[in-house]
PDB file of C-alpha atoms in Angstrom:
ATOM      1  CA  ALA A 183       6.444 -12.650  10.765  1.00 75.00           C
ATOM      2  CA  GLN A 184       4.864 -11.913   7.437  1.00 82.00           C
ATOM      3  CA  SER A 185       5.955 -11.979   4.189  1.00 89.00           C
ATOM      4  CA  VAL A 186       4.845 -12.076   0.353  1.00 94.00           C
ATOM      5  CA  ALA A 187       6.201 -13.057  -2.217  1.00 95.00           C
ATOM      6  CA  GLN A 188       5.740 -11.805  -5.838  1.00 97.00           C
ATOM      7  CA  PRO A 189       7.976 -13.993  -8.435  1.00 96.00           C
ATOM      8  CA  GLU A 190       7.631 -12.362 -11.807  1.00 96.00           C
ATOM      9  CA  ASP A 191       9.365  -8.720 -12.437  1.00 95.00           C
ATOM     10  CA  GLN A 192       7.235  -8.171 -14.972  1.00 97.00           C
ATOM     11  CA  VAL A 193       4.628  -9.878 -16.966  1.00 98.00           C
ATOM     12  CA  ASN A 194       3.857  -9.137 -20.701  1.00 97.00           C
ATOM     13  CA  VAL A 195       0.788  -9.765 -22.181  1.00 97.00           C
ATOM     14  CA  ALA A 196      -1.352  -9.186 -25.212  1.00 98.00           C
ATOM     15  CA  GLU A 197      -4.265  -7.844 -25.476  1.00 97.00           C
ATOM     16  CA  GLY A 198      -7.563  -9.812 -25.057  1.00 97.00           C
ATOM     17  CA  ASN A 199      -5.640 -12.736 -23.714  1.00 98.00           C
ATOM     18  CA  PRO A 200      -6.179 -13.729 -19.858  1.00 97.00           C
ATOM     19  CA  LEU A 201      -3.778 -12.142 -17.131  1.00 97.00           C
ATOM     20  CA  THR A 202      -2.548 -13.588 -14.262  1.00 98.00           C
ATOM     21  CA  VAL A 203      -0.030 -12.364 -11.226  1.00 98.00           C
ATOM     22  CA  LYS A 204       0.956 -14.566  -8.859  1.00 98.00           C
ATOM     23  CA  CYS A 205       1.618 -14.079  -5.128  1.00 98.00           C
ATOM     24  CA  THR A 206       2.230 -16.140  -2.166  1.00 97.00           C
ATOM     25  CA  TYR A 207       2.722 -15.455   1.272  1.00 94.00           C
ATOM     26  CA  SER A 208       3.658 -16.943   4.370  1.00 91.00           C
ATOM     27  CA  VAL A 209       2.263 -16.262   7.840  1.00 86.00           C
ATOM     28  CA  SER A 210       1.874 -17.143  11.708  1.00 82.00           C
ATOM     29  CA  GLY A 211      -1.799 -17.601  11.470  1.00 82.00           C
ATOM     30  CA  ASN A 212      -5.017 -16.542   9.083  1.00 83.00           C
ATOM     31  CA  PRO A 213      -4.535 -14.103   6.904  1.00 87.00           C
ATOM     32  CA  TYR A 214      -6.122 -11.234   5.042  1.00 91.00           C
ATOM     33  CA  LEU A 215      -5.290 -10.224   1.774  1.00 94.00           C
ATOM     34  CA  PHE A 216      -5.281  -7.733  -0.515  1.00 96.00           C
ATOM     35  CA  TRP A 217      -4.519  -6.669  -4.077  1.00 97.00           C
ATOM     36  CA  TYR A 218      -3.784  -2.792  -5.378  1.00 97.00           C
ATOM     37  CA  VAL A 219      -2.808  -1.282  -8.095  1.00 96.00           C
ATOM     38  CA  GLN A 220      -0.323   1.926  -8.608  1.00 93.00           C
ATOM     39  CA  TYR A 221      -0.157   3.758 -11.665  1.00 90.00           C
ATOM     40  CA  PRO A 222       2.360   5.872 -13.203  1.00 83.00           C
ATOM     41  CA  ASN A 223       2.557   8.840 -10.186  1.00 76.00           C
ATOM     42  CA  ARG A 224      -0.470   7.774  -8.177  1.00 80.00           C
ATOM     43  CA  GLY A 225      -0.992   6.498  -5.255  1.00 82.00           C
ATOM     44  CA  LEU A 226      -2.493   2.412  -4.859  1.00 90.00           C
ATOM     45  CA  GLN A 227      -5.130   2.062  -5.498  1.00 93.00           C
ATOM     46  CA  PHE A 228      -7.546  -1.609  -3.773  1.00 93.00           C
ATOM     47  CA  LEU A 229      -8.572  -3.741  -6.194  1.00 95.00           C
ATOM     48  CA  LEU A 230     -10.073  -6.446  -3.729  1.00 95.00           C
ATOM     49  CA  LYS A 231      -9.533  -8.140  -0.685  1.00 93.00           C
ATOM     50  CA  TYR A 232      -9.979 -11.914   1.223  1.00 93.00           C
ATOM     51  CA  ILE A 233     -10.872 -11.773   4.425  1.00 88.00           C
ATOM     52  CA  THR A 234     -13.163 -15.150   4.864  1.00 85.00           C
ATOM     53  CA  GLY A 235     -16.152 -17.501   2.657  1.00 86.00           C
ATOM     54  CA  ASP A 236     -16.119 -18.413  -0.598  1.00 89.00           C
ATOM     55  CA  ASN A 237     -12.169 -18.776  -1.971  1.00 91.00           C
ATOM     56  CA  LEU A 238     -12.469 -17.506  -5.245  1.00 95.00           C
ATOM     57  CA  VAL A 239     -13.238 -13.256  -4.880  1.00 95.00           C
ATOM     58  CA  LYS A 240     -14.299 -10.278  -7.627  1.00 95.00           C
ATOM     59  CA  GLY A 241     -13.211  -6.876  -7.540  1.00 93.00           C
ATOM     60  CA  SER A 242     -12.639  -4.315  -9.610  1.00 90.00           C
ATOM     61  CA  TYR A 243     -12.876  -3.489 -13.439  1.00 92.00           C
ATOM     62  CA  GLY A 244     -12.930  -7.293 -13.731  1.00 95.00           C
ATOM     63  CA  PHE A 245     -10.136  -8.616 -11.754  1.00 97.00           C
ATOM     64  CA  GLU A 246     -10.254 -11.606  -9.364  1.00 97.00           C
ATOM     65  CA  ALA A 247      -8.403 -13.851  -7.418  1.00 97.00           C
ATOM     66  CA  GLU A 248      -8.608 -17.110  -6.006  1.00 95.00           C
ATOM     67  CA  PHE A 249      -7.377 -18.092  -2.339  1.00 95.00           C
ATOM     68  CA  ASN A 250      -5.691 -21.113  -2.050  1.00 95.00           C
ATOM     69  CA  LYS A 251      -4.671 -22.065   1.629  1.00 92.00           C
ATOM     70  CA  SER A 252      -3.207 -25.620   1.106  1.00 93.00           C
ATOM     71  CA  GLN A 253      -0.297 -23.082  -1.898  1.00 94.00           C
ATOM     72  CA  THR A 254      -0.777 -20.382   0.986  1.00 94.00           C
ATOM     73  CA  SER A 255      -1.559 -18.253  -2.589  1.00 96.00           C
ATOM     74  CA  PHE A 256      -3.616 -15.649  -3.893  1.00 97.00           C
ATOM     75  CA  HIS A 257      -3.072 -15.425  -7.432  1.00 98.00           C
ATOM     76  CA  LEU A 258      -4.787 -11.789  -9.109  1.00 98.00           C
ATOM     77  CA  LYS A 259      -6.406 -12.954 -12.742  1.00 98.00           C
ATOM     78  CA  LYS A 260      -8.291 -11.016 -15.517  1.00 97.00           C
ATOM     79  CA  PRO A 261      -9.869 -12.994 -18.252  1.00 97.00           C
ATOM     80  CA  SER A 262      -9.043 -10.383 -21.450  1.00 97.00           C
ATOM     81  CA  ALA A 263      -6.078  -8.125 -20.774  1.00 97.00           C
ATOM     82  CA  LEU A 264      -6.285  -4.209 -22.107  1.00 97.00           C
ATOM     83  CA  VAL A 265      -4.270  -2.036 -22.339  1.00 96.00           C
ATOM     84  CA  SER A 266      -5.459   0.582 -19.858  1.00 95.00           C
ATOM     85  CA  ASP A 267      -4.177  -2.186 -17.027  1.00 96.00           C
ATOM     86  CA  SER A 268      -0.897  -1.812 -17.735  1.00 96.00           C
ATOM     87  CA  ALA A 269       0.967  -0.409 -14.221  1.00 96.00           C
ATOM     88  CA  LEU A 270       1.581  -2.075 -11.194  1.00 95.00           C
ATOM     89  CA  TYR A 271       0.195  -4.514  -8.873  1.00 97.00           C
ATOM     90  CA  PHE A 272       1.275  -4.727  -5.632  1.00 97.00           C
ATOM     91  CA  CYS A 273       0.217  -7.926  -3.429  1.00 97.00           C
ATOM     92  CA  ALA A 274      -0.511  -7.412   0.676  1.00 96.00           C
ATOM     93  CA  VAL A 275      -0.636  -9.815   3.592  1.00 93.00           C
ATOM     94  CA  ARG A 276      -1.903  -8.915   6.953  1.00 88.00           C
ATOM     95  CA  LEU A 277      -3.012 -11.443   9.862  1.00 77.00           C
ATOM     96  CA  GLN A 278      -6.568 -11.482  11.348  1.00 67.00           C
ATOM     97  CA  ILE A 279      -5.944 -11.416  14.927  1.00 64.00           C
ATOM     98  CA  LYS A 280      -6.486  -8.074  16.662  1.00 62.00           C
ATOM     99  CA  ALA A 281      -3.036  -8.248  18.450  1.00 57.00           C
ATOM    100  CA  ALA A 282      -1.362  -8.342  15.690  1.00 55.00           C
ATOM    101  CA  GLY A 283      -2.820  -4.730  14.570  1.00 65.00           C
ATOM    102  CA  ASN A 284      -3.339  -3.268  11.465  1.00 75.00           C
ATOM    103  CA  LYS A 285      -0.186  -3.291   9.508  1.00 82.00           C
ATOM    104  CA  LEU A 286       0.376  -4.324   6.182  1.00 89.00           C
ATOM    105  CA  THR A 287       3.179  -6.282   4.361  1.00 91.00           C
ATOM    106  CA  PHE A 288       3.920  -6.314   1.067  1.00 94.00           C
ATOM    107  CA  GLY A 289       4.898  -8.411  -1.813  1.00 95.00           C
ATOM    108  CA  GLY A 290       7.861  -6.171  -4.546  1.00 95.00           C
ATOM    109  CA  GLY A 291       5.065  -5.631  -6.735  1.00 95.00           C
ATOM    110  CA  THR A 292       4.815  -7.139 -10.547  1.00 97.00           C
ATOM    111  CA  ARG A 293       4.828  -4.972 -13.492  1.00 96.00           C
ATOM    112  CA  VAL A 294       1.824  -5.311 -15.943  1.00 97.00           C
ATOM    113  CA  LEU A 295       2.523  -4.812 -19.892  1.00 97.00           C
ATOM    114  CA  VAL A 296      -0.427  -4.855 -21.892  1.00 97.00           C
ATOM    115  CA  LYS A 297       0.200  -4.807 -25.367  1.00 96.00           C
ATOM    116  CA  PRO A 298      -2.167  -3.836 -28.003  1.00 94.00           C
TER     117      PRO A 298
ATOM    118  CA  SER B 297     -14.014   4.576   0.219  1.00 72.00           C
ATOM    119  CA  ALA B 298     -12.095   7.912   2.358  1.00 81.00           C
ATOM    120  CA  VAL B 299     -11.178  10.548   0.733  1.00 89.00           C
ATOM    121  CA  ILE B 300      -7.238  11.118   1.304  1.00 93.00           C
ATOM    122  CA  SER B 301      -5.684  13.958   0.282  1.00 94.00           C
ATOM    123  CA  GLN B 302      -1.967  14.496   0.542  1.00 96.00           C
ATOM    124  CA  LYS B 303       0.748  17.975   0.314  1.00 96.00           C
ATOM    125  CA  PRO B 304       2.902  18.750  -1.394  1.00 96.00           C
ATOM    126  CA  SER B 305       2.338  16.354  -4.205  1.00 94.00           C
ATOM    127  CA  ARG B 306       5.796  16.423  -4.804  1.00 95.00           C
ATOM    128  CA  ASP B 307       9.309  18.347  -3.633  1.00 97.00           C
ATOM    129  CA  ILE B 308      12.605  18.755  -4.262  1.00 97.00           C
ATOM    130  CA  CYS B 309      14.418  19.489  -1.306  1.00 96.00           C
ATOM    131  CA  GLN B 310      18.009  19.974  -0.208  1.00 97.00           C
ATOM    132  CA  ARG B 311      20.575  17.805   2.178  1.00 97.00           C
ATOM    133  CA  GLY B 312      20.446  18.868   5.784  1.00 97.00           C
ATOM    134  CA  THR B 313      16.293  20.755   5.335  1.00 97.00           C
ATOM    135  CA  SER B 314      12.983  19.205   7.149  1.00 97.00           C
ATOM    136  CA  LEU B 315      10.258  18.295   5.054  1.00 98.00           C
ATOM    137  CA  THR B 316       6.446  18.385   6.716  1.00 98.00           C
ATOM    138  CA  ILE B 317       4.162  15.814   4.676  1.00 98.00           C
ATOM    139  CA  GLN B 318       0.923  16.661   5.543  1.00 98.00           C
ATOM    140  CA  CYS B 319      -2.425  14.616   5.209  1.00 97.00           C
ATOM    141  CA  GLN B 320      -6.535  14.875   4.965  1.00 97.00           C
ATOM    142  CA  VAL B 321      -9.223  12.688   4.969  1.00 95.00           C
ATOM    143  CA  ASP B 322     -12.757  13.347   4.450  1.00 93.00           C
ATOM    144  CA  SER B 323     -14.012  11.802   7.383  1.00 90.00           C
ATOM    145  CA  GLN B 324     -12.813  10.332  10.605  1.00 90.00           C
ATOM    146  CA  VAL B 325     -10.518   7.445  10.813  1.00 89.00           C
ATOM    147  CA  THR B 326      -9.301   5.295  14.039  1.00 85.00           C
ATOM    148  CA  MET B 327      -6.197   4.542  12.313  1.00 87.00           C
ATOM    149  CA  MET B 328      -3.964   6.363   9.553  1.00 92.00           C
ATOM    150  CA  PHE B 329      -0.428   5.171   8.417  1.00 95.00           C
ATOM    151  CA  TRP B 330       2.456   6.169   6.782  1.00 97.00           C
ATOM    152  CA  TYR B 331       4.229   3.919   3.959  1.00 96.00           C
ATOM    153  CA  ARG B 332       7.685   4.978   2.233  1.00 96.00           C
ATOM    154  CA  GLN B 333       7.994   2.960  -1.183  1.00 94.00           C
ATOM    155  CA  GLN B 334      12.003   4.012  -2.433  1.00 92.00           C
ATOM    156  CA  PRO B 335      12.291   3.767  -6.121  1.00 88.00           C
ATOM    157  CA  GLY B 336      11.595   0.549  -8.086  1.00 84.00           C
ATOM    158  CA  GLN B 337      10.566  -0.904  -4.417  1.00 88.00           C
ATOM    159  CA  SER B 338       7.537  -2.355  -2.302  1.00 91.00           C
ATOM    160  CA  LEU B 339       6.094  -0.541   0.492  1.00 93.00           C
ATOM    161  CA  THR B 340       7.279  -0.508   3.743  1.00 93.00           C
ATOM    162  CA  LEU B 341       5.638   0.586   6.948  1.00 93.00           C
ATOM    163  CA  ILE B 342       7.503   3.644   8.545  1.00 96.00           C
ATOM    164  CA  ALA B 343       4.621   4.117  11.405  1.00 94.00           C
ATOM    165  CA  THR B 344       0.789   4.078  13.100  1.00 93.00           C
ATOM    166  CA  ALA B 345       0.190   7.357  13.189  1.00 92.00           C
ATOM    167  CA  ASN B 346      -2.731   7.657  16.718  1.00 84.00           C
ATOM    168  CA  GLN B 347      -5.024  10.181  18.036  1.00 84.00           C
ATOM    169  CA  GLY B 348      -4.087  11.591  21.142  1.00 82.00           C
ATOM    170  CA  SER B 349      -0.721   9.865  21.550  1.00 84.00           C
ATOM    171  CA  GLU B 350       2.589   8.969  20.040  1.00 87.00           C
ATOM    172  CA  ALA B 351       2.843   7.146  17.030  1.00 91.00           C
ATOM    173  CA  THR B 352       4.213   3.489  16.724  1.00 92.00           C
ATOM    174  CA  TYR B 353       7.778   3.440  14.191  1.00 94.00           C
ATOM    175  CA  GLU B 354       8.313   0.249  13.383  1.00 92.00           C
ATOM    176  CA  SER B 355      11.313  -1.616  13.235  1.00 91.00           C
ATOM    177  CA  GLY B 356      14.366   0.705  11.214  1.00 94.00           C
ATOM    178  CA  PHE B 357      12.149   4.107  11.916  1.00 96.00           C
ATOM    179  CA  VAL B 358      13.132   6.442  14.796  1.00 95.00           C
ATOM    180  CA  ILE B 359      10.746   9.089  15.943  1.00 96.00           C
ATOM    181  CA  ASP B 360      13.713  11.696  15.606  1.00 97.00           C
ATOM    182  CA  LYS B 361      14.245  10.943  11.895  1.00 97.00           C
ATOM    183  CA  PHE B 362      10.314  10.822  11.269  1.00 97.00           C
ATOM    184  CA  PRO B 363       8.327  12.686  14.079  1.00 97.00           C
ATOM    185  CA  ILE B 364       4.306  11.962  13.018  1.00 96.00           C
ATOM    186  CA  SER B 365       1.810  14.241  14.681  1.00 95.00           C
ATOM    187  CA  ARG B 366      -1.891  12.977  14.622  1.00 94.00           C
ATOM    188  CA  PRO B 367      -4.056  15.796  16.283  1.00 92.00           C
ATOM    189  CA  ASN B 368      -6.578  14.732  15.283  1.00 92.00           C
ATOM    190  CA  LEU B 369      -8.921  11.847  13.592  1.00 92.00           C
ATOM    191  CA  THR B 370      -9.045  13.557  10.107  1.00 94.00           C
ATOM    192  CA  PHE B 371      -4.897  14.739  10.035  1.00 95.00           C
ATOM    193  CA  SER B 372      -2.122  13.767  10.687  1.00 96.00           C
ATOM    194  CA  THR B 373       1.301  15.441   9.253  1.00 97.00           C
ATOM    195  CA  LEU B 374       4.801  13.316   9.076  1.00 98.00           C
ATOM    196  CA  THR B 375       7.519  14.965   8.131  1.00 98.00           C
ATOM    197  CA  VAL B 376      11.222  13.806   6.951  1.00 98.00           C
ATOM    198  CA  SER B 377      13.873  15.561   9.244  1.00 97.00           C
ATOM    199  CA  ASN B 378      17.639  16.118   8.285  1.00 97.00           C
ATOM    200  CA  MET B 379      17.023  15.202   4.483  1.00 97.00           C
ATOM    201  CA  SER B 380      20.076  13.195   2.896  1.00 97.00           C
ATOM    202  CA  PRO B 381      19.542  11.974  -0.894  1.00 96.00           C
ATOM    203  CA  GLU B 382      18.694   8.150   1.281  1.00 95.00           C
ATOM    204  CA  ASP B 383      15.338   9.630   1.529  1.00 97.00           C
ATOM    205  CA  SER B 384      14.278  10.502  -1.761  1.00 97.00           C
ATOM    206  CA  SER B 385      10.942   8.001  -2.201  1.00 96.00           C
ATOM    207  CA  ILE B 386       7.761   8.132  -2.336  1.00 95.00           C
ATOM    208  CA  TYR B 387       5.962   8.985   1.065  1.00 97.00           C
ATOM    209  CA  LEU B 388       2.254   7.393   1.427  1.00 96.00           C
ATOM    210  CA  CYS B 389      -0.376   8.279   3.685  1.00 96.00           C
ATOM    211  CA  SER B 390      -3.051   5.303   4.183  1.00 95.00           C
ATOM    212  CA  VAL B 391      -6.433   4.828   6.624  1.00 93.00           C
ATOM    213  CA  GLN B 392      -8.131   1.990   7.684  1.00 87.00           C
ATOM    214  CA  ALA B 393     -11.992   1.930   6.582  1.00 76.00           C
ATOM    215  CA  SER B 394     -14.410   1.444   9.128  1.00 72.00           C
ATOM    216  CA  GLY B 395     -17.699   0.152   8.449  1.00 71.00           C
ATOM    217  CA  GLU B 396     -18.510  -2.654   6.131  1.00 68.00           C
ATOM    218  CA  ALA B 397     -15.072  -1.789   5.075  1.00 69.00           C
ATOM    219  CA  LYS B 398     -13.199  -2.113   7.835  1.00 73.00           C
ATOM    220  CA  ASN B 399     -10.615  -3.786   6.885  1.00 80.00           C
ATOM    221  CA  ILE B 400      -9.510  -2.019   3.910  1.00 88.00           C
ATOM    222  CA  GLN B 401      -6.523   0.353   4.136  1.00 91.00           C
ATOM    223  CA  TYR B 402      -7.232   3.353   1.467  1.00 92.00           C
ATOM    224  CA  PHE B 403      -4.112   4.879   0.007  1.00 93.00           C
ATOM    225  CA  GLY B 404      -3.226   8.478  -1.105  1.00 92.00           C
ATOM    226  CA  ALA B 405      -1.784   9.523  -4.314  1.00 93.00           C
ATOM    227  CA  GLY B 406       1.677   9.982  -2.508  1.00 94.00           C
ATOM    228  CA  THR B 407       4.497  12.547  -1.941  1.00 96.00           C
ATOM    229  CA  ARG B 408       7.256  11.930  -4.526  1.00 95.00           C
ATOM    230  CA  LEU B 409      10.827  13.520  -3.018  1.00 97.00           C
ATOM    231  CA  SER B 410      13.738  14.552  -4.559  1.00 97.00           C
ATOM    232  CA  VAL B 411      17.099  15.097  -2.499  1.00 97.00           C
ATOM    233  CA  LEU B 412      19.903  17.027  -3.200  1.00 95.00           C
TER     234      LEU B 412
END
């Protein structure tokens, strides 16, 4: 079984300050990890992924995430948050092995509110 | 990335009726998925839509309630049958990308369903 935890329901940050959204995962094997963002009344937009290689991955809109295997974490970060980053963020995991199919398991989501 | 169109974008339905949601992709894709996002919650996979064969349903979801069609590699439908207020959710279609982005799932904008 695979699972994802996003321990914070909401993160509040002032515009211009660093933003971190936490994610930990549990899988029986090597994971593929993803971050998605959902704006009001919109579908999910892909931000970034970790497949293999460099533990620090860079994605859209200035976001990055660091894969930490020992801590089973994949926290999303942005050095300087914008008001327009206010949205709902989802972390997701799937197993690398083909037998597991392509099923994505999502975390509960973290609402980010960036205040001017 | 693939361009995914979902119709309708929203609907309000009466208890006991059925609604069919359409998902159209601008390119041929092998894998299509249907997810449910209940109010204030995360995404849960309903089923994988297989071209030329029956959909593969996740635990807790059955074909009689959520029949799925996949007539070709660019189109799928999800029907929510005999609806009750508990079916009020956002239903999202997603596709597994190919080529360089092959490990990424892209999502449609979703169908917001309210059942009275």
